[in-house]
Amino acid sequence: MTHTLDCDIAIIGGGMVGTSLASLLAASQPQLRITLIEAQPFAQADQLHFQSSFDARSTALSYGTATILRELGLWKTLQQHITPIAQVHVSDRGHFLGGVIDAKENNLDAVGYVIENAWLGNVLLAHVQAQKNIQCFTSSTVTALTPQQDCALLNVQTDAQHFFIKTSLAVIADGGDSPLRAALGIGTQTRAYGQTAIITNVEFSEPHCGVAYERFTADGPVALLPLGESNNAQQSALVWTLPAAEADEILKLHDAEFLVRLQERFGFRVGHFTRVAKRFAYPLQLVLAEEQIRSHIVLLGNAAHFLHPVAGQGFNLALRDCVCLVETLRDAIALHQSPGDLSVLQTYLRKQALDQQLTIEFSDKLVRLFSNNQLPLIALRHLGLLSLESIPFIKNQFIAQTMGTAGRQFRWKLPEENPVNPGGDTVMDSRLHGSDDQAINNTDYDVVIVGAGLVGASLACAIAQTDAAQHLRIAVIESNHHAQQFSGEQFDPRVVALTHASQSLLTNIGCWDGIVAQRVCAYREMKVWDGEGTAAIEFDCADVQQRHLGHIVENSVIVNQLRARMSALPNIHLIQPAAVVDVVPAEPAFPRVRIALDNGAEITASLVMAADGATSRVRELAAFATREWDYDQQAIITTVRTERSHEFTAWQRFMHTGPLAFLPLQHQGDAHQCSIVWSADDELAQELIALDDAAFCARITSAFESRLGRVTACDKRYAIPLRQRHATSYIQPGIALVGDAAHNIHPLAGQGVNLGLLDVIALAQEIERALQRGIPLTDYSILRRYQRQRLASNLGMMSAMEAFKRLFGSRSLAVNWLRNTGMRRLNSISAIKKIIINTALGVS
């Protein structure tokens, strides 16, 4: 039997317009029952694995659109992959006149923004799926929409079922070729431009400097929208409008020929074009629905008006339509009116009619004026460009229309909600925010690093010692009173297996010689074997022409040397003991991060780096999202003495209950001590901790198969719960997560600290690069470049460790056979072993 579902608003079309409307409705009216119906299956909305693509299509977001997305609370996430437009340069090919819209002249952080469609869709989709009052139906088609006296009835067909949806308001947002619009008999007014838009991405020889170009030619406009992580990037999205016949010819050209033709048409404002991505072609026409509303029905987006892309106004106008509709529905519901009442929808259309008319006419007239070589029209557009530069009123109107701020201001949220800052997603916390005209009583720094442990102290030294950073004021905040000391015969139970890359970092910041003078142990070999089988693999430094594979060093030794180095650098100020109790991210109105400390002090910084460990307080206060899960294991760490020498070898046995590692130590030539890391299931770990020293030594001798003879003594044991944790993003405006604050992995390969030090290298290099090029530290491109370097790499390592953990934790006979066979084969192929060793060492 066919069943019927009831909802308040049904949105047909799950593209960018449909998901935007659903998100706005859910935020404005959380009591509404919203249904979203999409004919295609939803792609996985996974922000964690998003990667920018040279072939990706992009959208230009106006300043007004950015304001709406900020109000919706999505801007911080979207900012991870956007390019601000600093200027819009409008010119007429072959003539000297042009106009410029400059963000700085208008006291703005950007005129607009460019974003990959995939990222915008990803964020919108993830937001929709997180809302409790939105029900999504994917791979579902509305085969019929029938207006009723008090509702609209939708006939929905999926692969598995057929059902009806009864709704107060049906929103048709299914695109420019809307089948539902046609089925309802709603006609369209069409103006064919006889043009085709070639859309692709291009690279060129000069930095784009955040400039968007609208270059008008006799055959149609050529638009370049800046892409990339900073103003120094050399890549833009291209929209090249051509007569249909010429477009077909251009599409068939090889890349080199295409770039030559583009160079001829556009000129050399960005230097030489060097690369082009996959090309797409779209015939251009203006399509306007003759009706946008009927009782219980409204058309939105391309279903209502499909514009020429010359001014990039399509999505921006559609989003303003959405906001106006939401505002209208909010007011109607407050008066107990049905969302689908014709009078309500007429109010919406009346409110939005002027904005639609101005935007549609603006786009249409711009195309027709600049795509014509008749002398009267050439003179007219010269007059227009001259007015654009010389008459402030005309320029201001043009800017307002381009930026999407020419229309009325919307108030779409619930009245009792807090106001929203124009530069951020939420109002600044009153604990740190004084009045707008009152300076905050604080201490200003250029860089603040929270955490003076191994990663935080390394980062402070790496930044502070560079020539470009000598003028910087750097603060390091540490909550502990002092660094722990271990000396003489007592070893620190926490040790690090430093790779060559980590050693190079510590050498460059002037700490390595002091570490070596205190206590290190180089290891030349690594032997790994399967405790549930017979296979083994061995790595030798001689295989890659190195003197060693790495060094085992106690954490306290490294930290103490780093602290000594910090004290020798005059541009570092250590604030200790002090804990961060509040963080307010940067925003355009105040582009510095504000930090409150538990001692009552308040400080600000252009950049804040959270290096405060796996339970990072900064990460929590700044509301970074994380993905995490328990392993139900604990790592038992201690130092043991063995009957035989460790042979300067790192040993690791894999068991189904967890790996056991013996890491070589030495003191005054004594090579019979090892640091052990025994990862064991919780129940076994508790049992091992409860044993007396003699019984524990016997158990560990047996578990290690007496490879180094008997374990004769052990120091105090510590148990550390194991948990996988990864921040879905490492950055926010002015804030970066580093080391364990960003990623915390299983210790089976000893890569945790090394990954953190690679973070340090990348972030310090990006800061030095920015300082050398005169880029302010508040420029978000610095952090975006850091994240692009480290996020994917860290995820790869974490995924590999997770795979190893699962592979060696299985007791399946089939898996046992597979891993033993694989290890034996791998041990016999020297070329692959060399690749593994070099990757682990961090060398090429």
Coordinates of N, CA and C in Angstrom, one line a residue, residues 19 40 60 104 136 149 152 159 204 212 272 364 386 408 415-416 472 520 539 547 585 591 630 706 725 738 832:
T19 N 20.2 22.9 -0.9 CA 20.8 22.7 0.4 C 21.0 24.0 1.2
Q40 N 19.7 12.5 -7.6 CA 21.0 11.8 -7.6 C 21.4 11.4 -6.2
A60 N 32.0 32.2 -8.0 CA 32.4 33.4 -7.3 C 31.3 33.8 -6.3
K104 N 40.5 47.3 -0.5 CA 41.1 48.2 0.5 C 40.4 49.6 0.4
C136 N 16.2 13.8 4.4 CA 16.7 13.7 3.0 C 16.3 12.5 2.3
Q149 N -6.0 22.1 -2.3 CA -6.6 23.3 -1.7 C -5.7 23.9 -0.5
A152 N 0.4 20.9 -1.2 CA 0.9 20.4 -2.5 C 1.2 18.9 -2.3
D159 N 14.2 3.9 -6.2 CA 14.5 2.6 -6.8 C 13.7 1.5 -6.1
F204 N 49.4 30.5 -15.1 CA 50.2 31.5 -15.8 C 51.4 31.8 -15.1
A212 N 40.6 39.7 -9.8 CA 39.7 39.0 -10.8 C 39.6 39.9 -12.0
H272 N 52.4 34.9 -19.2 CA 52.1 33.9 -20.2 C 51.3 32.8 -19.6
D364 N 22.4 41.1 -18.2 CA 22.0 41.1 -19.6 C 22.6 42.3 -20.4
L386 N 34.6 55.2 -18.2 CA 35.2 56.5 -17.7 C 34.4 56.9 -16.5
R408 N 18.0 45.3 -0.4 CA 17.7 45.5 1.0 C 18.4 44.5 1.9
P415 N 14.4 36.5 16.1 CA 14.7 37.8 16.7 C 15.6 37.6 18.0
E416 N 15.4 36.5 18.7 CA 16.1 36.4 20.0 C 17.5 35.9 19.8
L472 N 60.1 40.0 15.4 CA 58.8 39.5 15.9 C 58.9 39.4 17.4
V520 N 72.2 10.2 24.0 CA 71.4 9.7 22.9 C 71.9 8.3 22.6
F539 N 65.6 -4.2 8.8 CA 66.1 -3.0 8.1 C 67.5 -2.7 8.6
R547 N 74.6 6.1 8.3 CA 75.3 5.6 9.4 C 74.4 5.0 10.5
P585 N 38.8 33.7 18.2 CA 39.5 33.7 16.9 C 39.5 35.1 16.2
P591 N 41.5 41.6 13.3 CA 42.2 40.4 12.7 C 43.3 39.8 13.6
D630 N 38.6 5.1 20.8 CA 39.5 4.4 21.7 C 39.9 3.1 21.0
S706 N 62.7 -13.9 24.6 CA 64.1 -13.9 25.1 C 65.1 -13.5 24.1
R725 N 43.1 10.2 17.4 CA 42.4 11.5 17.4 C 43.0 12.3 16.2
V738 N 49.1 22.1 16.0 CA 50.4 21.5 15.6 C 50.6 20.3 16.5
I832 N 62.2 -2.2 -2.4 CA 61.0 -1.7 -1.6 C 61.5 -1.4 -0.2

